[in-house]
Coordinates of N, CA, C and O in Angstrom, one line a residue:
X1 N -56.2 -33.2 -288.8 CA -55.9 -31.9 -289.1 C -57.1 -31.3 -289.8 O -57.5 -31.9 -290.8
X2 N -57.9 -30.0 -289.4 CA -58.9 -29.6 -290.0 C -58.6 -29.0 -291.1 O -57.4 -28.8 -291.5
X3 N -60.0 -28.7 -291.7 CA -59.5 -28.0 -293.6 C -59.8 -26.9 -293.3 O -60.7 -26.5 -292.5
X4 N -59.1 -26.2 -293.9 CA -59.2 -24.5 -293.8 C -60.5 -24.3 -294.7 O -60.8 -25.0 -295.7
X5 N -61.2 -23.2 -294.1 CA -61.9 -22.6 -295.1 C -61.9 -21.4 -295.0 O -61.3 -21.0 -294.0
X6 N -62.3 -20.8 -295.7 CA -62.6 -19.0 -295.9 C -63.8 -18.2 -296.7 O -64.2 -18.5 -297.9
X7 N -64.1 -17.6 -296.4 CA -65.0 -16.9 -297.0 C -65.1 -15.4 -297.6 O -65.3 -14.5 -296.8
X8 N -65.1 -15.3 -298.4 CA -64.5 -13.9 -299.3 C -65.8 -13.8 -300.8 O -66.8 -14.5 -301.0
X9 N -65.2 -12.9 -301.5 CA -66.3 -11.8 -302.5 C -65.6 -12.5 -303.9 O -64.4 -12.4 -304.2
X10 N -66.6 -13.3 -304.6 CA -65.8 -12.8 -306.3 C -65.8 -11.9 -307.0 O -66.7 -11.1 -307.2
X11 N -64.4 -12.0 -307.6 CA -64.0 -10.8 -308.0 C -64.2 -10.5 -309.7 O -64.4 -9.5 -310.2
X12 N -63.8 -12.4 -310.6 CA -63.9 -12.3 -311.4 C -64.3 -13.7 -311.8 O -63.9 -14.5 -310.9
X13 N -65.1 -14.4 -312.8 CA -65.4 -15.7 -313.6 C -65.3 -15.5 -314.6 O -66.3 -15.9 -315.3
X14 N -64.3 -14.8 -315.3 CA -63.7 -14.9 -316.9 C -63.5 -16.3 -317.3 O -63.9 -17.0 -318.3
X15 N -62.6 -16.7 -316.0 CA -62.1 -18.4 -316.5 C -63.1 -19.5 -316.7 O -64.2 -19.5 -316.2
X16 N -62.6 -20.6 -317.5 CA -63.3 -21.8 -317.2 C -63.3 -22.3 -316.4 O -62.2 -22.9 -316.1
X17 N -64.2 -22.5 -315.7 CA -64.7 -23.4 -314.4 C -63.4 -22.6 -313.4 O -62.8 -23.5 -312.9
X18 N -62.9 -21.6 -313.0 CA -62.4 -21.1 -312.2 C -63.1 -19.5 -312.0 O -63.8 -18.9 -312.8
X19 N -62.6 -19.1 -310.7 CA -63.2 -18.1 -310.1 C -62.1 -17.3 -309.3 O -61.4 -18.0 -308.7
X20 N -61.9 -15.8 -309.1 CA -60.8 -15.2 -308.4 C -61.5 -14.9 -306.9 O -62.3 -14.0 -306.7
X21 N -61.3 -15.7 -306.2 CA -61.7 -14.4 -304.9 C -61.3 -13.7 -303.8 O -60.4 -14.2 -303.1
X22 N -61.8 -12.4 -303.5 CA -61.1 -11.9 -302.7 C -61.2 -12.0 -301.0 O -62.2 -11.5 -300.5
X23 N -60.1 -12.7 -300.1 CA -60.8 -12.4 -298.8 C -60.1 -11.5 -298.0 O -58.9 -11.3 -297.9
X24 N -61.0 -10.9 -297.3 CA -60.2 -9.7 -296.7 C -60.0 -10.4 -295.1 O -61.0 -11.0 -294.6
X25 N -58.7 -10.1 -294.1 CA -58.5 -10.4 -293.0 C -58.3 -9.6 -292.2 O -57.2 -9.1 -292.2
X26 N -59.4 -8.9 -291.0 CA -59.0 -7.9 -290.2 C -58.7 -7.5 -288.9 O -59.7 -7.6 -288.2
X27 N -57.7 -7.1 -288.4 CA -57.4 -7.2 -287.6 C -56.9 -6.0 -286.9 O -56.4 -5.2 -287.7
X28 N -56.8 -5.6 -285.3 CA -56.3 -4.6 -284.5 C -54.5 -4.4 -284.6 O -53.6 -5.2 -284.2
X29 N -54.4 -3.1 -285.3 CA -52.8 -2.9 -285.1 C -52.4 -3.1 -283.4 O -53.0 -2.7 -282.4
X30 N -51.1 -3.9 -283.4 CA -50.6 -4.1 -282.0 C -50.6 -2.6 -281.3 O -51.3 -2.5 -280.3
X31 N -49.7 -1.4 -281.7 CA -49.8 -0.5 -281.2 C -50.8 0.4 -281.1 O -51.3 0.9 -280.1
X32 N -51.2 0.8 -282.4 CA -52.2 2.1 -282.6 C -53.4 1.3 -282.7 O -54.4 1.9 -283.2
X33 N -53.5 0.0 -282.4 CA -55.1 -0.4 -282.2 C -56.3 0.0 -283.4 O -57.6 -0.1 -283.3
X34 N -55.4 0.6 -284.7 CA -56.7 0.9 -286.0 C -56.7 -0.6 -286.0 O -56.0 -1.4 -285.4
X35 N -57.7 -0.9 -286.9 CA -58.3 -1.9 -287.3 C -57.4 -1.9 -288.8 O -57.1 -0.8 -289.3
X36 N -56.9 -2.9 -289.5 CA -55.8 -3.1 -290.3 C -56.6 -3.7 -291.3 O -57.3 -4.6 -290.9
X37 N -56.5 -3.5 -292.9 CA -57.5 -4.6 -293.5 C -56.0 -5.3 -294.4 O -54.9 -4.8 -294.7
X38 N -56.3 -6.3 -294.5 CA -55.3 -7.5 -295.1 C -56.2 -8.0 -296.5 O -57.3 -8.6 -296.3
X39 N -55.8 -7.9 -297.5 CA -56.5 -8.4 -298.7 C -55.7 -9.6 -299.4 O -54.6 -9.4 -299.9
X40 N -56.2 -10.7 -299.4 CA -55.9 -11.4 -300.3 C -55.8 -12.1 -301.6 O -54.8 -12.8 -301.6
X41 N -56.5 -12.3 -302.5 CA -56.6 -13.1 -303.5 C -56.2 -14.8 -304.0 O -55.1 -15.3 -304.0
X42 N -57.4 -15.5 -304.3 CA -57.3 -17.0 -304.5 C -57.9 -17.4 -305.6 O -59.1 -17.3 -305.8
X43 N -57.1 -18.0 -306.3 CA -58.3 -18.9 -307.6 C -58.8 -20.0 -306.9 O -58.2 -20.5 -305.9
X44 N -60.0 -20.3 -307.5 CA -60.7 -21.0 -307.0 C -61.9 -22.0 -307.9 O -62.8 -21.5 -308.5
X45 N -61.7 -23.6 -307.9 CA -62.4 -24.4 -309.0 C -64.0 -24.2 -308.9 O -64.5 -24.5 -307.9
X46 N -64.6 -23.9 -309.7 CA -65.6 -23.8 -309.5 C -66.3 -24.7 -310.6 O -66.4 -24.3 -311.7
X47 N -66.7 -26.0 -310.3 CA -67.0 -26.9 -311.7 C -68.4 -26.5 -312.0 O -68.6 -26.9 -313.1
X48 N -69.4 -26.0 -311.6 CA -70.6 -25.9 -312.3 C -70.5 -24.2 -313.2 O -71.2 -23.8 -314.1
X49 N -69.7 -23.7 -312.6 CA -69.4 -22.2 -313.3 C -70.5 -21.6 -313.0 O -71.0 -20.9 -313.9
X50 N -71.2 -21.6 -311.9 CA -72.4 -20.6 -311.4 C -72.0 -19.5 -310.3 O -72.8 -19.1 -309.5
X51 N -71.0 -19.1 -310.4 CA -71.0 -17.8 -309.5 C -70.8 -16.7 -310.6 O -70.4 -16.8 -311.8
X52 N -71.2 -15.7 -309.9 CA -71.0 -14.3 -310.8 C -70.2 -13.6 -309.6 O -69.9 -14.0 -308.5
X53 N -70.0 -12.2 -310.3 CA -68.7 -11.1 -309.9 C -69.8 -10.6 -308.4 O -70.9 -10.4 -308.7
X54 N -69.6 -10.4 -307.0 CA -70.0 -10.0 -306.6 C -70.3 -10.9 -305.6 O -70.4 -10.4 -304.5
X55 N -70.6 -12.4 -305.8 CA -71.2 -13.2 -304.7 C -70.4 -13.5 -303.7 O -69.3 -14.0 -303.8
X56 N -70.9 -13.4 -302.5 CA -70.1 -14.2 -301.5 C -70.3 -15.7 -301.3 O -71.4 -16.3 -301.3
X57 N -68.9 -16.4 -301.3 CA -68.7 -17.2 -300.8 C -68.1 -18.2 -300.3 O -67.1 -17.8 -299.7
X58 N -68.1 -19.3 -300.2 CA -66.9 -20.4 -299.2 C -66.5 -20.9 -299.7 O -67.0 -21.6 -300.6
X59 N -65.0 -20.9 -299.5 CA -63.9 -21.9 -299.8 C -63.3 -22.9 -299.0 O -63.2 -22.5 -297.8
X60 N -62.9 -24.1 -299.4 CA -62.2 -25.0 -299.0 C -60.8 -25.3 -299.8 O -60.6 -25.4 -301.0
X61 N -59.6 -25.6 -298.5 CA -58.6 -26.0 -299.3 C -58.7 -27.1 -299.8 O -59.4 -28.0 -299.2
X62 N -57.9 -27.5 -301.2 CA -58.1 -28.7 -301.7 C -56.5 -28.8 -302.1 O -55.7 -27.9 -301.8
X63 N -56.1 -30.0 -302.9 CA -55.1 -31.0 -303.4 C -54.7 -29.5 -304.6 O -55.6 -28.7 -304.9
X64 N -53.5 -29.3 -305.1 CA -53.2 -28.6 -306.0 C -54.1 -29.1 -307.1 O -54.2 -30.3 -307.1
X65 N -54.8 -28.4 -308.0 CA -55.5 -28.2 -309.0 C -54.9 -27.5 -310.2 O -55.6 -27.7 -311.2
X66 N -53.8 -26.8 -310.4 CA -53.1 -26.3 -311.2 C -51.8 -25.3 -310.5 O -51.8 -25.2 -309.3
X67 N -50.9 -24.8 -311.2 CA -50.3 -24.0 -310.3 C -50.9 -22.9 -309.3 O -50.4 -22.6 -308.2
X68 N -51.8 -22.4 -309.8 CA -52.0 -21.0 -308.7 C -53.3 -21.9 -307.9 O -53.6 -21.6 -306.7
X69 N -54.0 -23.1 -308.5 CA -55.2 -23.2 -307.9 C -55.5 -24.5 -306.6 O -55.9 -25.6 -306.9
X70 N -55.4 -24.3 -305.9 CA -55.3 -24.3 -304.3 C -57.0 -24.9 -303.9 O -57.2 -26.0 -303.6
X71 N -57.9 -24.1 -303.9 CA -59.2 -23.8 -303.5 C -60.4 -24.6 -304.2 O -60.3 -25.0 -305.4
X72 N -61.4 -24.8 -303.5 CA -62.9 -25.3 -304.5 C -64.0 -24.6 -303.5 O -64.1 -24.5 -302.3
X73 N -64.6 -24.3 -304.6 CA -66.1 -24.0 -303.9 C -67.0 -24.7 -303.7 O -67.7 -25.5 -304.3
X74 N -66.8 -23.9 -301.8 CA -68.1 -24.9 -301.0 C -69.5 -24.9 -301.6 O -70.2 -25.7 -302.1
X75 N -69.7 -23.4 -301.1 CA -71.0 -23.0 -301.4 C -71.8 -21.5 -301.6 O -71.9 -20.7 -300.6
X76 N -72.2 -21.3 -302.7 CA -72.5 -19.8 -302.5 C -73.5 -19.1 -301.0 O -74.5 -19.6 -300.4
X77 N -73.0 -18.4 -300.8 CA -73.5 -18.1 -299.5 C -74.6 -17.2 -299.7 O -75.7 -17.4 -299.2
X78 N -74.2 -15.7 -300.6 CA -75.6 -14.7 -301.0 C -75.3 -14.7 -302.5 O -74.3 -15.3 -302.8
X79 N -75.9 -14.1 -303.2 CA -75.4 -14.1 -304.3 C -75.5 -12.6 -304.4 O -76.1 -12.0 -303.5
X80 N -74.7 -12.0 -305.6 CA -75.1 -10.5 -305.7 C -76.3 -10.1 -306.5 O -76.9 -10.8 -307.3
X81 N -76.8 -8.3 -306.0 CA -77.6 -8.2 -306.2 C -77.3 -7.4 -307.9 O -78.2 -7.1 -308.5
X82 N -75.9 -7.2 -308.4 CA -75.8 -6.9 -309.5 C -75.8 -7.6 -310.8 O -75.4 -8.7 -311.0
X83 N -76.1 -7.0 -311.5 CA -76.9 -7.8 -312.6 C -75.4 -8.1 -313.6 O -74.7 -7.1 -313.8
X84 N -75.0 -9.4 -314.1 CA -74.3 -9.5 -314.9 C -74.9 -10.4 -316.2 O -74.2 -10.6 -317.1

């Protein structure tokens, strides 16, 4: 069985060693064919605590980590160019 991954924006690193992020899923309405945006939200473990608000990047599913936390971070992909 393959591991899901995803790749989405953080949103926040208030937490310790966690991270919120957002991925968005987009897709063609069946009938009216707009393009539909689907937003999600995932905590996500991040043990070295090096992302900031803005970066994109990858997730993998993992083993429950706490109630809401599901996710661990692959790898930052770009980082942001805003300054925190």
């Amino acid at each position: 069985m393959p591991v899901k991954q995803e790749v989405g924006i953080v949103v926040s690193n208030k937490m310790q060693k966690t991270i919120v992020v957002k991925v968005e899923n987009r897709y063609p309405h069946p009938i009216y064919s707009k393009t539909v945006v689907k937003t999600k939200k995932y905590l996500a473990h991040d043990e070295s605590e090096e992302c900031n608000i803005g970066d994109q990047v990858l997730l993998q599913e993992c083993r429950p980590l706490s109630k809401r936390k599901r996710w661990k971070l692959v790898q930052i992909i770009s980082k942001s160019s805003l300054l925190s």
